[in-house]
mmCIF file of N, CA and C in Angstrom:
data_model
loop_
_atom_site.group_PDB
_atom_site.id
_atom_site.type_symbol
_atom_site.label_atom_id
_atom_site.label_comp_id
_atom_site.label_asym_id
_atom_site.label_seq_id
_atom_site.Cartn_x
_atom_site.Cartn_y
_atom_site.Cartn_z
ATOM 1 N N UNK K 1 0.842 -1.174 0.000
ATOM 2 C CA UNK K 1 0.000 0.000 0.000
ATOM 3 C C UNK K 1 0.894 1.246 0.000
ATOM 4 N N UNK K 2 1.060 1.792 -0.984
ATOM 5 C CA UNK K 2 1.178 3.523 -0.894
ATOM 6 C C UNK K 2 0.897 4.266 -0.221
ATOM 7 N N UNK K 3 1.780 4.901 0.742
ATOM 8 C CA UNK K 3 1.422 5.718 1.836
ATOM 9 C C UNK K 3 0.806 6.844 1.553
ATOM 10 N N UNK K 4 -0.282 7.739 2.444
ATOM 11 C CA UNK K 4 -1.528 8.498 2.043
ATOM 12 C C UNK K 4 -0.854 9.509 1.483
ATOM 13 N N UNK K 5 0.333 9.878 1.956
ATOM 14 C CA UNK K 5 0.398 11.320 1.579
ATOM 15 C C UNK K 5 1.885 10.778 0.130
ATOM 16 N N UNK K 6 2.039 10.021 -0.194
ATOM 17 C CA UNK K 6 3.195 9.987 -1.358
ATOM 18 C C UNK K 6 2.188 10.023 -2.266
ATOM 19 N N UNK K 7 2.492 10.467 -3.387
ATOM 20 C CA UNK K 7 1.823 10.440 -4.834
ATOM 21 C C UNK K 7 2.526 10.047 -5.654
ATOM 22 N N UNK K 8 3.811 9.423 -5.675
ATOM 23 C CA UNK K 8 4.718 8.816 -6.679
ATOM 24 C C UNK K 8 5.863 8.082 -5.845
ATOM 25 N N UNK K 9 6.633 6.718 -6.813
ATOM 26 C CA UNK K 9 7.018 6.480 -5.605
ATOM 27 C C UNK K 9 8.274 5.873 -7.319
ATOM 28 N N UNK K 10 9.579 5.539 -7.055
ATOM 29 C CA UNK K 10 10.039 5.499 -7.762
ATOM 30 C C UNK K 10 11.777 4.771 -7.566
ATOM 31 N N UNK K 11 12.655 3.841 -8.059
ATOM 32 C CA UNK K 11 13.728 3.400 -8.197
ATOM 33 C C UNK K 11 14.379 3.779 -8.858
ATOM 34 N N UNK K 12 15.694 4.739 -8.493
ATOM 35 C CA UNK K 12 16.222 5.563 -9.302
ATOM 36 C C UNK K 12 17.454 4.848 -9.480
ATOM 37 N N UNK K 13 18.288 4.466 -8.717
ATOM 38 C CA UNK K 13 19.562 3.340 -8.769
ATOM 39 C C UNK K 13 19.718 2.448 -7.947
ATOM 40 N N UNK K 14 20.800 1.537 -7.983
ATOM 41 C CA UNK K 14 21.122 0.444 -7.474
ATOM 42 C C UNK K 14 22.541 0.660 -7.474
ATOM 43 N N UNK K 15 23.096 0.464 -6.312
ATOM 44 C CA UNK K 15 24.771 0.835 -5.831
ATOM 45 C C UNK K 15 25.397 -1.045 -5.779
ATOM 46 N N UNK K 16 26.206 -1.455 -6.606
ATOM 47 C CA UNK K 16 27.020 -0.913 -7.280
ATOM 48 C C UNK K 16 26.112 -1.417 -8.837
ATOM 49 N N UNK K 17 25.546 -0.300 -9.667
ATOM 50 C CA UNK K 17 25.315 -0.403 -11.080
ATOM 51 C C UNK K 17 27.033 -1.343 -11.876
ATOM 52 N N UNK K 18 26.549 -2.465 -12.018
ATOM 53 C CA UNK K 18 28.097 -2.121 -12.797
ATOM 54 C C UNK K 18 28.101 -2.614 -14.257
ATOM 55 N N UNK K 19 26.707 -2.613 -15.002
ATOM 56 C CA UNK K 19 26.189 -2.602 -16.200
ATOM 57 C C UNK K 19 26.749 -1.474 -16.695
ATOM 58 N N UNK K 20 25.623 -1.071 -17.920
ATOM 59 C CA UNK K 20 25.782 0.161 -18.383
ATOM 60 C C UNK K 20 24.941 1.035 -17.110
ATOM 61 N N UNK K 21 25.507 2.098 -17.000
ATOM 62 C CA UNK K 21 24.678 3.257 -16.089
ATOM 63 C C UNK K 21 22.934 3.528 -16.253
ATOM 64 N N UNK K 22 22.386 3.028 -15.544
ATOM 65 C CA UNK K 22 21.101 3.352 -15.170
ATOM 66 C C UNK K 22 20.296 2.012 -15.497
ATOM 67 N N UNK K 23 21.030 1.070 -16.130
ATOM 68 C CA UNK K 23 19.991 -0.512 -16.640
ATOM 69 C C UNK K 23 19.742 -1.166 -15.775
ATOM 70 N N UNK K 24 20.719 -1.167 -14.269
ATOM 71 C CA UNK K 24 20.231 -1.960 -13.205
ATOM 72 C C UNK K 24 20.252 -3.243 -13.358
ATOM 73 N N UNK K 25 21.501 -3.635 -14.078
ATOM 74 C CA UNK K 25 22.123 -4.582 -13.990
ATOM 75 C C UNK K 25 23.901 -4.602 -13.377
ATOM 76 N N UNK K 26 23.608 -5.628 -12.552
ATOM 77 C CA UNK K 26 25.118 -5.432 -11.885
ATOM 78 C C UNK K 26 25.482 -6.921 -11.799
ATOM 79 N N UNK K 27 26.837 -7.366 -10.769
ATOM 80 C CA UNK K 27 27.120 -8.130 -10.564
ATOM 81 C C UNK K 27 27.477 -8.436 -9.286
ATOM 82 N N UNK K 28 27.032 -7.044 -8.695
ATOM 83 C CA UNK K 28 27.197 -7.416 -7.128
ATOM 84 C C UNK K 28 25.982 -8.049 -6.546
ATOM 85 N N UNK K 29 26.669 -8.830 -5.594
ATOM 86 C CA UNK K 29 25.311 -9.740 -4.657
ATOM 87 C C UNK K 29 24.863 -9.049 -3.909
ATOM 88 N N UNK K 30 25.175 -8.021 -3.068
ATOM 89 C CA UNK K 30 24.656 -7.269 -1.892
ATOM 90 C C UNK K 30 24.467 -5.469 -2.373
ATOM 91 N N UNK K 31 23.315 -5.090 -2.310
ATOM 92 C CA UNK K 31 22.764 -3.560 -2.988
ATOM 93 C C UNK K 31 22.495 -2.866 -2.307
ATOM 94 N N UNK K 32 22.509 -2.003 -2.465
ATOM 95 C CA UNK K 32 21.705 -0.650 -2.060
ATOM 96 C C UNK K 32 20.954 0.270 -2.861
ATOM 97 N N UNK K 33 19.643 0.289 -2.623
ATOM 98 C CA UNK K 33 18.657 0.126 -3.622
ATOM 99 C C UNK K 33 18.342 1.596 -2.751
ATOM 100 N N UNK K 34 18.188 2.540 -4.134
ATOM 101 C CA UNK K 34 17.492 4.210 -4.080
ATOM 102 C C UNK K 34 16.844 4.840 -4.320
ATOM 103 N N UNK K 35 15.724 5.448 -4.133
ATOM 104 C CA UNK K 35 15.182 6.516 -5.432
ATOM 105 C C UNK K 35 14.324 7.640 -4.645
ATOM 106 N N UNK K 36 13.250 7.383 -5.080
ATOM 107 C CA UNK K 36 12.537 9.092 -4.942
ATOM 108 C C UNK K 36 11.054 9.055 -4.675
ATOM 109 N N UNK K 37 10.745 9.945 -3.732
ATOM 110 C CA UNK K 37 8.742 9.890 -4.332
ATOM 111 C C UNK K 37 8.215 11.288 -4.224
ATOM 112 N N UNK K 38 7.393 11.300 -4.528
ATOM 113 C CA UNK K 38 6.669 12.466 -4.545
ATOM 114 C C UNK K 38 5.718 12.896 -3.360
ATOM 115 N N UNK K 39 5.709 14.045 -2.881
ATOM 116 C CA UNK K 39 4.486 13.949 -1.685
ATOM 117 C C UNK K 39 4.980 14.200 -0.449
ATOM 118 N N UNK K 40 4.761 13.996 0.789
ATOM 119 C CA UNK K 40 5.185 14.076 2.052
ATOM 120 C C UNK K 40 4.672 12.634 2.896
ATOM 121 N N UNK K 41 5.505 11.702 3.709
ATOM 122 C CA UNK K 41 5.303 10.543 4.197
ATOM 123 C C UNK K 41 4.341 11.526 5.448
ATOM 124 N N UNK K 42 3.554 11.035 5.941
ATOM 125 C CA UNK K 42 2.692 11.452 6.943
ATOM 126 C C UNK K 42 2.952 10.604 8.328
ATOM 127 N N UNK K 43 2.601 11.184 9.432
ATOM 128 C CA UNK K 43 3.175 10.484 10.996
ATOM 129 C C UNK K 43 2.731 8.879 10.582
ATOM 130 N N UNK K 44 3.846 8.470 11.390
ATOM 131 C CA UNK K 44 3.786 6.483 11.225
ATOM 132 C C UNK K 44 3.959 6.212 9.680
ATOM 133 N N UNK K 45 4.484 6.516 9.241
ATOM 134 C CA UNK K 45 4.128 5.976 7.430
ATOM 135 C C UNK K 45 5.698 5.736 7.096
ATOM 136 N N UNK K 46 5.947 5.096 6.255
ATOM 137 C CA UNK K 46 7.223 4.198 5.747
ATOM 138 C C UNK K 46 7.400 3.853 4.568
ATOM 139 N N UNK K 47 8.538 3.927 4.016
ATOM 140 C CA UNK K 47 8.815 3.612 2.468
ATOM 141 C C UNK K 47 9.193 2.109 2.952
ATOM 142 N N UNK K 48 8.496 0.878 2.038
ATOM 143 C CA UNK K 48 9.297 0.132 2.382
ATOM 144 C C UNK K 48 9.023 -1.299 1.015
ATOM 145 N N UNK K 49 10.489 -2.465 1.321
ATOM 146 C CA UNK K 49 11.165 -2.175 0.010
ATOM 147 C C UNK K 49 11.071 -4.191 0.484
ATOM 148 N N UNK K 50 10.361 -5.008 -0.694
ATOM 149 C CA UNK K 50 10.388 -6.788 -0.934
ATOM 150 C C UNK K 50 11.083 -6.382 -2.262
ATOM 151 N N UNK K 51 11.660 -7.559 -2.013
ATOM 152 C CA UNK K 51 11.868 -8.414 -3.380
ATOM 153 C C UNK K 51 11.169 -9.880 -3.667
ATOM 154 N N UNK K 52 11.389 -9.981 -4.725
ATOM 155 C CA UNK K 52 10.517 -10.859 -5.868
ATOM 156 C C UNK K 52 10.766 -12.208 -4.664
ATOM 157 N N UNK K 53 9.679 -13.067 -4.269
ATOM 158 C CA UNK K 53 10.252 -14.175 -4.124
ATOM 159 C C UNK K 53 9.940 -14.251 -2.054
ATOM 160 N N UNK K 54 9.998 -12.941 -1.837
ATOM 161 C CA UNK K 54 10.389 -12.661 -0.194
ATOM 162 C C UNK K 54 8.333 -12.455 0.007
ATOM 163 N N UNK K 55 8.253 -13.098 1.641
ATOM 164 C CA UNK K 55 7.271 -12.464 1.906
ATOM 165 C C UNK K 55 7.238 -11.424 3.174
ATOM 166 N N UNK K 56 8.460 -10.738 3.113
ATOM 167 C CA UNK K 56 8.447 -9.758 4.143
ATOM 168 C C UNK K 56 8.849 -8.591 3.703
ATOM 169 N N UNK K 57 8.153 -7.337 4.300
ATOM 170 C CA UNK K 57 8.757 -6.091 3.527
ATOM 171 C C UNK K 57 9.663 -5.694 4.825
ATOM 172 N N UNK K 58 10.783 -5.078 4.185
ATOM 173 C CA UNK K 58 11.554 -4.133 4.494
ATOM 174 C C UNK K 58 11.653 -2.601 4.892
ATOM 175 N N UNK K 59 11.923 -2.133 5.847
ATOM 176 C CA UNK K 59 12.012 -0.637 5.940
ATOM 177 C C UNK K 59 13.204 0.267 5.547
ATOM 178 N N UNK K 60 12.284 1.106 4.277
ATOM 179 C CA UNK K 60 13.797 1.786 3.799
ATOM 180 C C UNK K 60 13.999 2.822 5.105
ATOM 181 N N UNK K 61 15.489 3.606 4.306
ATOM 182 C CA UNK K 61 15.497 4.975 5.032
ATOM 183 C C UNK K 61 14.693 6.202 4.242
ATOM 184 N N UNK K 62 14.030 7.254 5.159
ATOM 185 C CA UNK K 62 14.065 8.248 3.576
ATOM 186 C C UNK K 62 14.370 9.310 4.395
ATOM 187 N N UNK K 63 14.463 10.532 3.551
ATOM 188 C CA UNK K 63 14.465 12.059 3.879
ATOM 189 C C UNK K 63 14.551 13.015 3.057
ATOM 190 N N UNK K 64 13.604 14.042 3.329
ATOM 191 C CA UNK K 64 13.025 14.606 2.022
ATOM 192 C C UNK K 64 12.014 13.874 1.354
ATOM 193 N N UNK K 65 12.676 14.014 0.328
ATOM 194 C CA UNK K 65 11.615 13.193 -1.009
ATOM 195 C C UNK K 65 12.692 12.122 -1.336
ATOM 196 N N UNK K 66 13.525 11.743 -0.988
ATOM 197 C CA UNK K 66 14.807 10.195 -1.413
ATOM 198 C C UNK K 66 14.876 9.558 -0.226
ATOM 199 N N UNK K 67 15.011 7.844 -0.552
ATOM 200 C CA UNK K 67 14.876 6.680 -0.039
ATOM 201 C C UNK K 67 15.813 5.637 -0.243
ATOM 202 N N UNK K 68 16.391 5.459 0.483
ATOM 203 C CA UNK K 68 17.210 4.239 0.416
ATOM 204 C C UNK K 68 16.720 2.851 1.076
ATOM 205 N N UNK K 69 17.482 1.697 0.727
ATOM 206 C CA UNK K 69 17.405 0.349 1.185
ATOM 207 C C UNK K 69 18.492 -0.446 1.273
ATOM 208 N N UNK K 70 19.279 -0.579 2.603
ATOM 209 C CA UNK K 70 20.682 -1.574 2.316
ATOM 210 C C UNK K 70 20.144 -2.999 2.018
ATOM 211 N N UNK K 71 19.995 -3.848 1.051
ATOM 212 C CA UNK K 71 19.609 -5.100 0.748
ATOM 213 C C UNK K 71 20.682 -5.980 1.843
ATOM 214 N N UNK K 72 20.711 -6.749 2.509
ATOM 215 C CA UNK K 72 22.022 -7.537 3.147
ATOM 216 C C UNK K 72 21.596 -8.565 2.749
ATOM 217 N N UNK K 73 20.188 -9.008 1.630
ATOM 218 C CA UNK K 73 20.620 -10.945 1.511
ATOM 219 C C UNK K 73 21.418 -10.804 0.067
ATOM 220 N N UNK K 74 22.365 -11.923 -0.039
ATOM 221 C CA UNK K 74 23.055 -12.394 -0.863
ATOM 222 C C UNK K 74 22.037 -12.901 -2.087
ATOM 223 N N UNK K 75 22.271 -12.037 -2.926
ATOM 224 C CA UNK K 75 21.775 -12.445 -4.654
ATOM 225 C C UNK K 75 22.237 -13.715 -4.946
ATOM 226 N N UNK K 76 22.054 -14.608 -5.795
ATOM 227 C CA UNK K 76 22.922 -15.141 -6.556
ATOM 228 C C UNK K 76 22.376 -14.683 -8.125
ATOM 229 N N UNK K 77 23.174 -15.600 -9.075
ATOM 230 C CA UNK K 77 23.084 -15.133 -10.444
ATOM 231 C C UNK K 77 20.872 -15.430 -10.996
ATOM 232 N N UNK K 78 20.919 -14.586 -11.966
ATOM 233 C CA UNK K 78 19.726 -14.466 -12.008
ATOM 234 C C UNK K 78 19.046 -13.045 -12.186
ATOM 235 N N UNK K 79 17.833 -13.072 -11.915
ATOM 236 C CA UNK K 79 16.936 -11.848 -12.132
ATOM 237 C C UNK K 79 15.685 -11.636 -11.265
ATOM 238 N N UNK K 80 15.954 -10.555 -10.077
ATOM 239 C CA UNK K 80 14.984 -10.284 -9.486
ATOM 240 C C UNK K 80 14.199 -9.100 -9.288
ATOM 241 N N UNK K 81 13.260 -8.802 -8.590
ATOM 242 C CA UNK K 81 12.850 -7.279 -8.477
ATOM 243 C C UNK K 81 12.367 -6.691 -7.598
ATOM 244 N N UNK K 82 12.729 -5.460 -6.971
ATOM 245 C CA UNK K 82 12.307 -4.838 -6.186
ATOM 246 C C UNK K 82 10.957 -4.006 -6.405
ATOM 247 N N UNK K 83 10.307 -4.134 -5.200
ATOM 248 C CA UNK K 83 8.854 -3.400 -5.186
ATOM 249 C C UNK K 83 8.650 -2.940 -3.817
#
């Protein structure tokens, strides 16, 4: 669920990119996943960050309008996605 007061919510990079710049493909196992939203988070409200496969969400950091997520599980090779 989209928190009441964001109106956009968005993945801007992935640390370490080590594709071409901005494709979000890398080769590192462990990320740090970033981006942006629109709006103001309202009292108690949270950006927060699953991947494909997981049934638990995560709490990013944010401030301002940008959000981060230190991923700490180990990728292996493959293709997954954050939501």
């Amino acid at each position: 669920m989209v928190p009441t007061g964001v109106t956009a919510l968005s993945i801007t990079a992935i640390a370490d990119d080590t594709g071409t710049a901005g494709d979000f493909i890398t080769s590192d196992t462990t990320l740090t996943v970033s981006g942006t939203y629109g709006g103001t988070l309202n009292a108690g409200e949270k950006i927060q960050v699953q991947t494909s496969g997981e049934t638990i969400w995560h709490d990013a950091v944010s401030s301002g309008t940008t959000w981060s997520y230190v991923d700490t599980a180990t990728h292996g090779d493959g293709t997954f996605t954050y939501r």
